[in-house]
């Protein structure tokens, strides 16, 4: 248990405090094989490690610093050895291990790394037991080089293979796999927190908070992204191509509705994360694959990476992301040719798509790990730089004090040197005087013994001189001692000065690095400032336009410039401060487009093939319907239908305005249950007409579809309509003309709202065909009011339920619109009742009839909102077996991508704004 606690401490400490270029997309490395890396205290092996490749069906884990570890091999070749590969040096070596709990030879197990020092391995196919599966969890301490088989308490995942594990913080998450013991595929998500090793190691079966979750599968991609797990593809009897995300905070699964070039179904693929981009490489689906796809998670958009046609196909391989490069290891050797013993390297810097990663981010990711770690430490704040500058000032002041002290010491030292010289000269004089006295004493002793008294005095004088000499020698010794102390102190000062200069140099370097970081931050702030100014500039224009009273007079180039500007603002959400600004801009765009009868140039399509002289039918609310072709896809073309007659001039103008308004609205409405606008163009006629282009709906409208397929489940279609209405109402848009003919059914059997936002125009033009038919679909308040009230979100609710019957409501009891209106005025209307032998949900008293009666309440405020209706239908929990919309949505996006690019002339735009806003507001640049 102490080993387990050591492992937990190792991981937790890391989690608390983390610490030859080429010009082509692909390159290859053949690893340099080194001697096995021995355990400390053991002799180093004399032979080289076995070659690491070929290998497939193995487990792999990597650190951000370029250390890659892999274990196992389905081919039984070196399947019990743990290898270390250095991306920095391109070297591979076997790591010798300690202990007796090593996993043994195996393949198709799950493997991950927690922090940078603990490997985790689970399950797989054990080679030495005849291919039996193993349910054990193993942890490997890279510091002590020791494997530990973890004894767990309580329930635990059983034996499996083809599953995946990832680590988020100190928690290991494991999903899927299949059992060779007859249990089939698994859809369980298990979690193992290393903190439990302090008490009792334990697996936890995660119970999702969501009703939906991915189906059982094996051999899929599972990658960590922030606090989420991203899952793609796999196999469960057939290959899969769905994408899911699991939020580790809310424990909720959600399926991505992806757009773009969605990968084909596959299994045995490899995936890695680079910021918010998941790369998926190769795999298997009826044959080996060699493609590369990217998923931009924030946009739910797939993109196929181009320029890889000559790369070998791979499956049962593994990949790791180091910096900006993706390293691909192993795979079935029969597909790799002469590359089976090499590491393939995908350099993301050479992918030609700026929408994936900015150049600045790629440069940051490609930085050496040590420099990046230092940069992370230094990226504090401007306050940190101020502290460093203050410290530098203090050190410089202290250094100046040391310099002054050094000068004083040098001066004092010079004075002492002078005093020493004087003392030495005085000592020399005393030595000379002593010799003279001794000579004189000798003469006196020889010459006159009678003069003893003088001799005694001379002896006393000589003793005094000898005492003075001793005192001078003592003082000289003290002076030498003081000199030594001064020399030592002086040396210390010189050493301190050098240390201060060294620290000052380090501070200057650190300041240079932090100045560089501050300059980068300043550049980011300047960019944000420009964006804010641009946003304020746009807000000022919108405010100015809202006060203008001559917008409806804009025509020609002025109207076109304003419409193109508003369309570009709506296209880029970051230019608007709030949803209210977005609704306001949409209102202005629609208003100008209607009166000027122009449409945004950025919606213009070139190359639509359509015979305007041959309409499919004339049942459109105000336009004839044609079938055309664009980019090889069938499209629906709707052009204004103008009837000849005495009042056709006025009617035509209103119809054209209605169509221009619908086009302006559709251009900026994007939802899976609202018909998408592919674009628009002007017809090639003497009097050109605006033609709206949208995808062709093979299943027709709801009336045709329910007639053709009467046994169709209504609830999924009703949920589609409710979801579309909720989206429109959230945007402040009222459909105002919900009826079965205005609900189209897509190829994937989804209901999509069409022809919305024009009923006010239709109600004011009695000569337009089809208005009387619309009466049967209107809300009561729109029929019985003395004055025509504006449509509201509540008036969209009653016809939504009638649209699901496949019949014209009330027509069975009221053959003429006047009869229906009279019945509403009297306060009693015979409603449409369900037919015999209906489903239980539709019968009288059933949940759908309950919802319908609420929707038809005479009081609009008592009706449910679209969101409440959608929630009610969702809680019925009716099975929805319709096919995925992925391929269909990708086709919609592909058609929209062919629109014209427009550049805004802001100088000209300002002149138009000043023209319409004269006397109201002045915009300054």
Short mmCIF file of N, CA and C in Angstrom, two decimals, residues 100-196:
data_model
loop_
_atom_site.label_atom_id
_atom_site.label_comp_id
_atom_site.label_asym_id
_atom_site.label_seq_id
_atom_site.Cartn_x
_atom_site.Cartn_y
_atom_site.Cartn_z
N UNK A 100 7.60 -7.39 -9.17
CA UNK A 100 7.10 -8.65 -9.71
C UNK A 100 5.69 -8.53 -10.28
N UNK A 101 5.16 -7.31 -10.36
CA UNK A 101 3.77 -7.13 -10.78
C UNK A 101 3.66 -6.65 -12.23
N UNK A 102 4.68 -6.92 -13.05
CA UNK A 102 4.60 -6.41 -14.43
C UNK A 102 3.43 -7.07 -15.15
N UNK A 103 2.78 -6.35 -16.11
CA UNK A 103 1.57 -6.88 -16.75
C UNK A 103 1.79 -8.12 -17.61
N UNK A 104 3.01 -8.34 -18.07
CA UNK A 104 3.24 -9.49 -18.94
C UNK A 104 2.84 -9.18 -20.38
N UNK A 105 3.16 -10.07 -21.31
CA UNK A 105 2.88 -9.81 -22.74
C UNK A 105 1.38 -9.70 -23.00
N UNK A 106 0.98 -8.67 -23.76
CA UNK A 106 -0.44 -8.47 -24.06
C UNK A 106 -0.59 -7.51 -25.22
N UNK A 107 -1.82 -7.34 -25.69
CA UNK A 107 -2.12 -6.43 -26.80
C UNK A 107 -3.55 -5.94 -26.65
N UNK A 108 -3.86 -4.89 -27.41
CA UNK A 108 -5.20 -4.30 -27.48
C UNK A 108 -5.73 -3.92 -26.10
N UNK A 109 -4.82 -3.42 -25.25
CA UNK A 109 -5.17 -2.93 -23.94
C UNK A 109 -5.33 -1.41 -24.01
N UNK A 110 -5.71 -0.79 -22.88
CA UNK A 110 -5.83 0.66 -22.80
C UNK A 110 -4.69 1.19 -21.96
N UNK A 111 -4.16 2.38 -22.33
CA UNK A 111 -3.00 2.92 -21.64
C UNK A 111 -3.07 4.44 -21.67
N UNK A 112 -2.66 5.08 -20.57
CA UNK A 112 -2.60 6.55 -20.50
C UNK A 112 -1.54 6.95 -19.50
N UNK A 113 -1.31 8.26 -19.38
CA UNK A 113 -0.33 8.78 -18.42
C UNK A 113 -1.01 9.82 -17.55
N UNK A 114 -0.70 9.77 -16.24
CA UNK A 114 -1.22 10.74 -15.28
C UNK A 114 -0.05 11.63 -14.89
N UNK A 115 -0.18 12.94 -15.16
CA UNK A 115 0.95 13.82 -14.95
C UNK A 115 2.05 13.48 -15.93
N UNK A 116 3.29 13.37 -15.45
CA UNK A 116 4.40 12.98 -16.33
C UNK A 116 5.22 11.84 -15.74
N UNK A 117 4.75 11.22 -14.65
CA UNK A 117 5.56 10.19 -14.00
C UNK A 117 4.82 8.90 -13.67
N UNK A 118 3.54 8.78 -14.02
CA UNK A 118 2.80 7.56 -13.72
C UNK A 118 2.06 7.09 -14.96
N UNK A 119 2.32 5.87 -15.37
CA UNK A 119 1.60 5.24 -16.48
C UNK A 119 0.50 4.35 -15.92
N UNK A 120 -0.64 4.31 -16.63
CA UNK A 120 -1.74 3.42 -16.24
C UNK A 120 -2.05 2.49 -17.40
N UNK A 121 -2.30 1.21 -17.09
CA UNK A 121 -2.57 0.20 -18.12
C UNK A 121 -3.71 -0.69 -17.62
N UNK A 122 -4.67 -1.00 -18.51
CA UNK A 122 -5.80 -1.83 -18.10
C UNK A 122 -6.16 -2.81 -19.21
N UNK A 123 -6.50 -4.06 -18.77
CA UNK A 123 -7.12 -5.05 -19.64
C UNK A 123 -6.25 -5.50 -20.79
N UNK A 124 -6.92 -5.89 -21.88
CA UNK A 124 -6.23 -6.35 -23.06
C UNK A 124 -6.25 -7.86 -23.21
N UNK A 125 -5.63 -8.31 -24.26
CA UNK A 125 -5.54 -9.75 -24.58
C UNK A 125 -4.16 -10.24 -24.14
N UNK A 126 -4.14 -11.15 -23.15
CA UNK A 126 -2.88 -11.64 -22.58
C UNK A 126 -2.34 -12.78 -23.43
N UNK A 127 -1.13 -12.60 -23.94
CA UNK A 127 -0.57 -13.58 -24.89
C UNK A 127 -0.26 -14.91 -24.23
N UNK A 128 0.23 -14.90 -22.98
CA UNK A 128 0.72 -16.14 -22.37
C UNK A 128 -0.41 -17.04 -21.86
N UNK A 129 -1.64 -16.53 -21.83
CA UNK A 129 -2.77 -17.33 -21.37
C UNK A 129 -3.68 -17.75 -22.52
N UNK A 130 -3.09 -17.93 -23.68
CA UNK A 130 -3.88 -18.36 -24.83
C UNK A 130 -4.85 -17.30 -25.33
N UNK A 131 -4.52 -16.04 -25.09
CA UNK A 131 -5.38 -14.97 -25.58
C UNK A 131 -6.49 -14.58 -24.64
N UNK A 132 -6.43 -15.03 -23.38
CA UNK A 132 -7.47 -14.68 -22.42
C UNK A 132 -7.40 -13.20 -22.08
N UNK A 133 -8.56 -12.62 -21.73
CA UNK A 133 -8.61 -11.22 -21.35
C UNK A 133 -8.26 -11.05 -19.88
N UNK A 134 -7.77 -9.86 -19.52
CA UNK A 134 -7.32 -9.60 -18.16
C UNK A 134 -8.03 -8.34 -17.65
N UNK A 135 -8.72 -8.40 -16.49
CA UNK A 135 -9.43 -7.22 -15.98
C UNK A 135 -8.59 -6.33 -15.07
N UNK A 136 -7.28 -6.58 -14.95
CA UNK A 136 -6.45 -5.90 -13.94
C UNK A 136 -6.07 -4.49 -14.38
N UNK A 137 -5.85 -3.63 -13.35
CA UNK A 137 -5.31 -2.29 -13.54
C UNK A 137 -3.90 -2.26 -13.00
N UNK A 138 -2.95 -1.78 -13.84
CA UNK A 138 -1.55 -1.68 -13.45
C UNK A 138 -1.13 -0.21 -13.50
N UNK A 139 -0.30 0.19 -12.53
CA UNK A 139 0.31 1.52 -12.54
C UNK A 139 1.82 1.36 -12.54
N UNK A 140 2.52 2.24 -13.29
CA UNK A 140 3.98 2.17 -13.38
C UNK A 140 4.56 3.51 -12.96
N UNK A 141 5.43 3.47 -11.93
CA UNK A 141 6.10 4.67 -11.43
C UNK A 141 7.39 4.86 -12.23
N UNK A 142 7.43 5.92 -13.05
CA UNK A 142 8.59 6.14 -13.91
C UNK A 142 9.82 6.57 -13.13
N UNK A 143 9.64 7.02 -11.88
CA UNK A 143 10.78 7.43 -11.06
C UNK A 143 11.45 6.20 -10.44
N UNK A 144 10.64 5.32 -9.81
CA UNK A 144 11.20 4.12 -9.17
C UNK A 144 11.31 2.94 -10.13
N UNK A 145 10.72 3.09 -11.35
CA UNK A 145 10.72 2.01 -12.36
C UNK A 145 10.03 0.76 -11.82
N UNK A 146 8.88 0.93 -11.18
CA UNK A 146 8.23 -0.21 -10.55
C UNK A 146 6.78 -0.31 -10.99
N UNK A 147 6.37 -1.53 -11.44
CA UNK A 147 4.98 -1.82 -11.75
C UNK A 147 4.23 -2.20 -10.47
N UNK A 148 2.96 -1.79 -10.38
CA UNK A 148 2.11 -2.18 -9.25
C UNK A 148 0.77 -2.64 -9.79
N UNK A 149 0.34 -3.85 -9.42
CA UNK A 149 -0.99 -4.33 -9.76
C UNK A 149 -1.94 -3.86 -8.66
N UNK A 150 -2.96 -3.08 -9.04
CA UNK A 150 -3.78 -2.38 -8.06
C UNK A 150 -4.93 -3.26 -7.60
N UNK A 151 -4.98 -3.60 -6.32
CA UNK A 151 -6.15 -4.32 -5.77
C UNK A 151 -7.26 -3.32 -5.49
N UNK A 152 -8.44 -3.52 -6.08
CA UNK A 152 -9.53 -2.56 -5.93
C UNK A 152 -10.66 -3.19 -5.12
N UNK A 153 -11.41 -2.29 -4.45
CA UNK A 153 -12.56 -2.73 -3.66
C UNK A 153 -13.83 -2.42 -4.43
N UNK A 154 -14.88 -3.19 -4.18
CA UNK A 154 -16.17 -2.94 -4.81
C UNK A 154 -16.21 -3.39 -6.25
N UNK A 155 -17.20 -2.88 -6.98
CA UNK A 155 -17.35 -3.25 -8.39
C UNK A 155 -16.25 -2.63 -9.22
N UNK A 156 -15.93 -3.29 -10.33
CA UNK A 156 -14.84 -2.85 -11.19
C UNK A 156 -15.14 -3.30 -12.62
N UNK A 157 -14.58 -2.62 -13.61
CA UNK A 157 -14.80 -3.06 -14.99
C UNK A 157 -14.19 -4.44 -15.21
N UNK A 158 -14.90 -5.28 -15.91
CA UNK A 158 -14.41 -6.62 -16.18
C UNK A 158 -13.37 -6.64 -17.28
N UNK A 159 -12.97 -7.84 -17.66
CA UNK A 159 -11.96 -7.98 -18.71
C UNK A 159 -12.53 -7.48 -20.03
N UNK A 160 -11.69 -6.81 -20.82
CA UNK A 160 -12.12 -6.26 -22.10
C UNK A 160 -10.89 -5.88 -22.91
N UNK A 161 -11.11 -5.66 -24.18
CA UNK A 161 -10.06 -5.19 -25.07
C UNK A 161 -10.69 -4.23 -26.09
N UNK A 162 -9.82 -3.45 -26.74
CA UNK A 162 -10.33 -2.47 -27.70
C UNK A 162 -10.99 -1.29 -27.03
N UNK A 163 -10.73 -1.04 -25.72
CA UNK A 163 -11.31 0.10 -25.01
C UNK A 163 -10.28 1.23 -24.97
N UNK A 164 -10.65 2.36 -24.34
CA UNK A 164 -9.75 3.52 -24.28
C UNK A 164 -9.78 4.12 -22.88
N UNK A 165 -8.62 4.69 -22.48
CA UNK A 165 -8.49 5.40 -21.20
C UNK A 165 -7.83 6.74 -21.45
N UNK A 166 -8.28 7.77 -20.71
CA UNK A 166 -7.62 9.07 -20.69
C UNK A 166 -7.62 9.57 -19.25
N UNK A 167 -6.74 10.51 -18.96
CA UNK A 167 -6.65 11.08 -17.60
C UNK A 167 -7.03 12.55 -17.64
N UNK A 168 -7.87 12.95 -16.69
CA UNK A 168 -8.21 14.36 -16.48
C UNK A 168 -7.86 14.68 -15.03
N UNK A 169 -6.79 15.45 -14.84
CA UNK A 169 -6.29 15.69 -13.48
C UNK A 169 -5.76 14.39 -12.91
N UNK A 170 -6.28 13.98 -11.76
CA UNK A 170 -5.84 12.73 -11.13
C UNK A 170 -6.82 11.59 -11.37
N UNK A 171 -7.81 11.79 -12.25
CA UNK A 171 -8.84 10.78 -12.48
C UNK A 171 -8.66 10.14 -13.85
N UNK A 172 -8.70 8.80 -13.86
CA UNK A 172 -8.66 8.03 -15.10
C UNK A 172 -10.09 7.72 -15.52
N UNK A 173 -10.44 8.04 -16.77
CA UNK A 173 -11.74 7.69 -17.33
C UNK A 173 -11.55 6.60 -18.38
N UNK A 174 -12.41 5.57 -18.34
CA UNK A 174 -12.30 4.44 -19.27
C UNK A 174 -13.68 4.16 -19.86
N UNK A 175 -13.73 3.96 -21.19
CA UNK A 175 -15.01 3.73 -21.86
C UNK A 175 -14.88 2.59 -22.87
N UNK A 176 -16.02 1.83 -23.04
CA UNK A 176 -16.19 0.90 -24.14
C UNK A 176 -15.35 -0.34 -24.05
N UNK A 177 -15.11 -0.93 -25.25
CA UNK A 177 -14.38 -2.18 -25.37
C UNK A 177 -15.32 -3.35 -25.65
N UNK A 178 -14.75 -4.52 -25.82
CA UNK A 178 -15.58 -5.71 -26.03
C UNK A 178 -14.96 -6.91 -25.31
N UNK A 179 -15.79 -7.88 -25.04
CA UNK A 179 -15.35 -9.05 -24.28
C UNK A 179 -15.35 -10.28 -25.18
N UNK A 180 -14.28 -11.04 -25.08
CA UNK A 180 -14.22 -12.30 -25.83
C UNK A 180 -14.92 -13.43 -25.09
N UNK A 181 -15.53 -13.10 -23.95
CA UNK A 181 -16.20 -14.13 -23.12
C UNK A 181 -17.72 -14.08 -23.28
N UNK A 182 -18.17 -13.51 -24.41
CA UNK A 182 -19.59 -13.55 -24.73
C UNK A 182 -20.41 -12.39 -24.21
N UNK A 183 -19.77 -11.37 -23.63
CA UNK A 183 -20.51 -10.22 -23.10
C UNK A 183 -20.73 -9.14 -24.15
N UNK A 184 -20.14 -9.29 -25.32
CA UNK A 184 -20.33 -8.32 -26.39
C UNK A 184 -19.59 -7.02 -26.13
N UNK A 185 -20.14 -5.93 -26.72
CA UNK A 185 -19.53 -4.61 -26.58
C UNK A 185 -20.09 -3.90 -25.35
N UNK A 186 -19.31 -2.94 -24.81
CA UNK A 186 -19.68 -2.22 -23.60
C UNK A 186 -19.96 -0.75 -23.92
N UNK A 187 -20.93 -0.16 -23.19
CA UNK A 187 -21.19 1.28 -23.29
C UNK A 187 -21.00 1.96 -21.92
N UNK A 188 -20.20 1.34 -21.04
CA UNK A 188 -20.00 1.86 -19.69
C UNK A 188 -18.86 2.87 -19.67
N UNK A 189 -19.00 3.87 -18.79
CA UNK A 189 -17.93 4.82 -18.51
C UNK A 189 -17.53 4.64 -17.04
N UNK A 190 -16.26 4.25 -16.81
CA UNK A 190 -15.73 4.04 -15.46
C UNK A 190 -14.73 5.14 -15.12
N UNK A 191 -14.60 5.43 -13.82
CA UNK A 191 -13.65 6.44 -13.35
C UNK A 191 -12.84 5.88 -12.18
N UNK A 192 -11.54 6.17 -12.17
CA UNK A 192 -10.66 5.75 -11.08
C UNK A 192 -9.84 6.96 -10.65
N UNK A 193 -10.06 7.43 -9.42
CA UNK A 193 -9.34 8.59 -8.89
C UNK A 193 -8.16 8.11 -8.08
N UNK A 194 -6.94 8.55 -8.43
CA UNK A 194 -5.75 8.12 -7.72
C UNK A 194 -5.75 8.53 -6.25
N UNK A 195 -6.59 9.52 -5.89
CA UNK A 195 -6.66 9.91 -4.49
C UNK A 195 -7.20 8.78 -3.61
N UNK A 196 -7.96 7.85 -4.21
CA UNK A 196 -8.50 6.75 -3.41
C UNK A 196 -7.41 5.80 -2.95
#
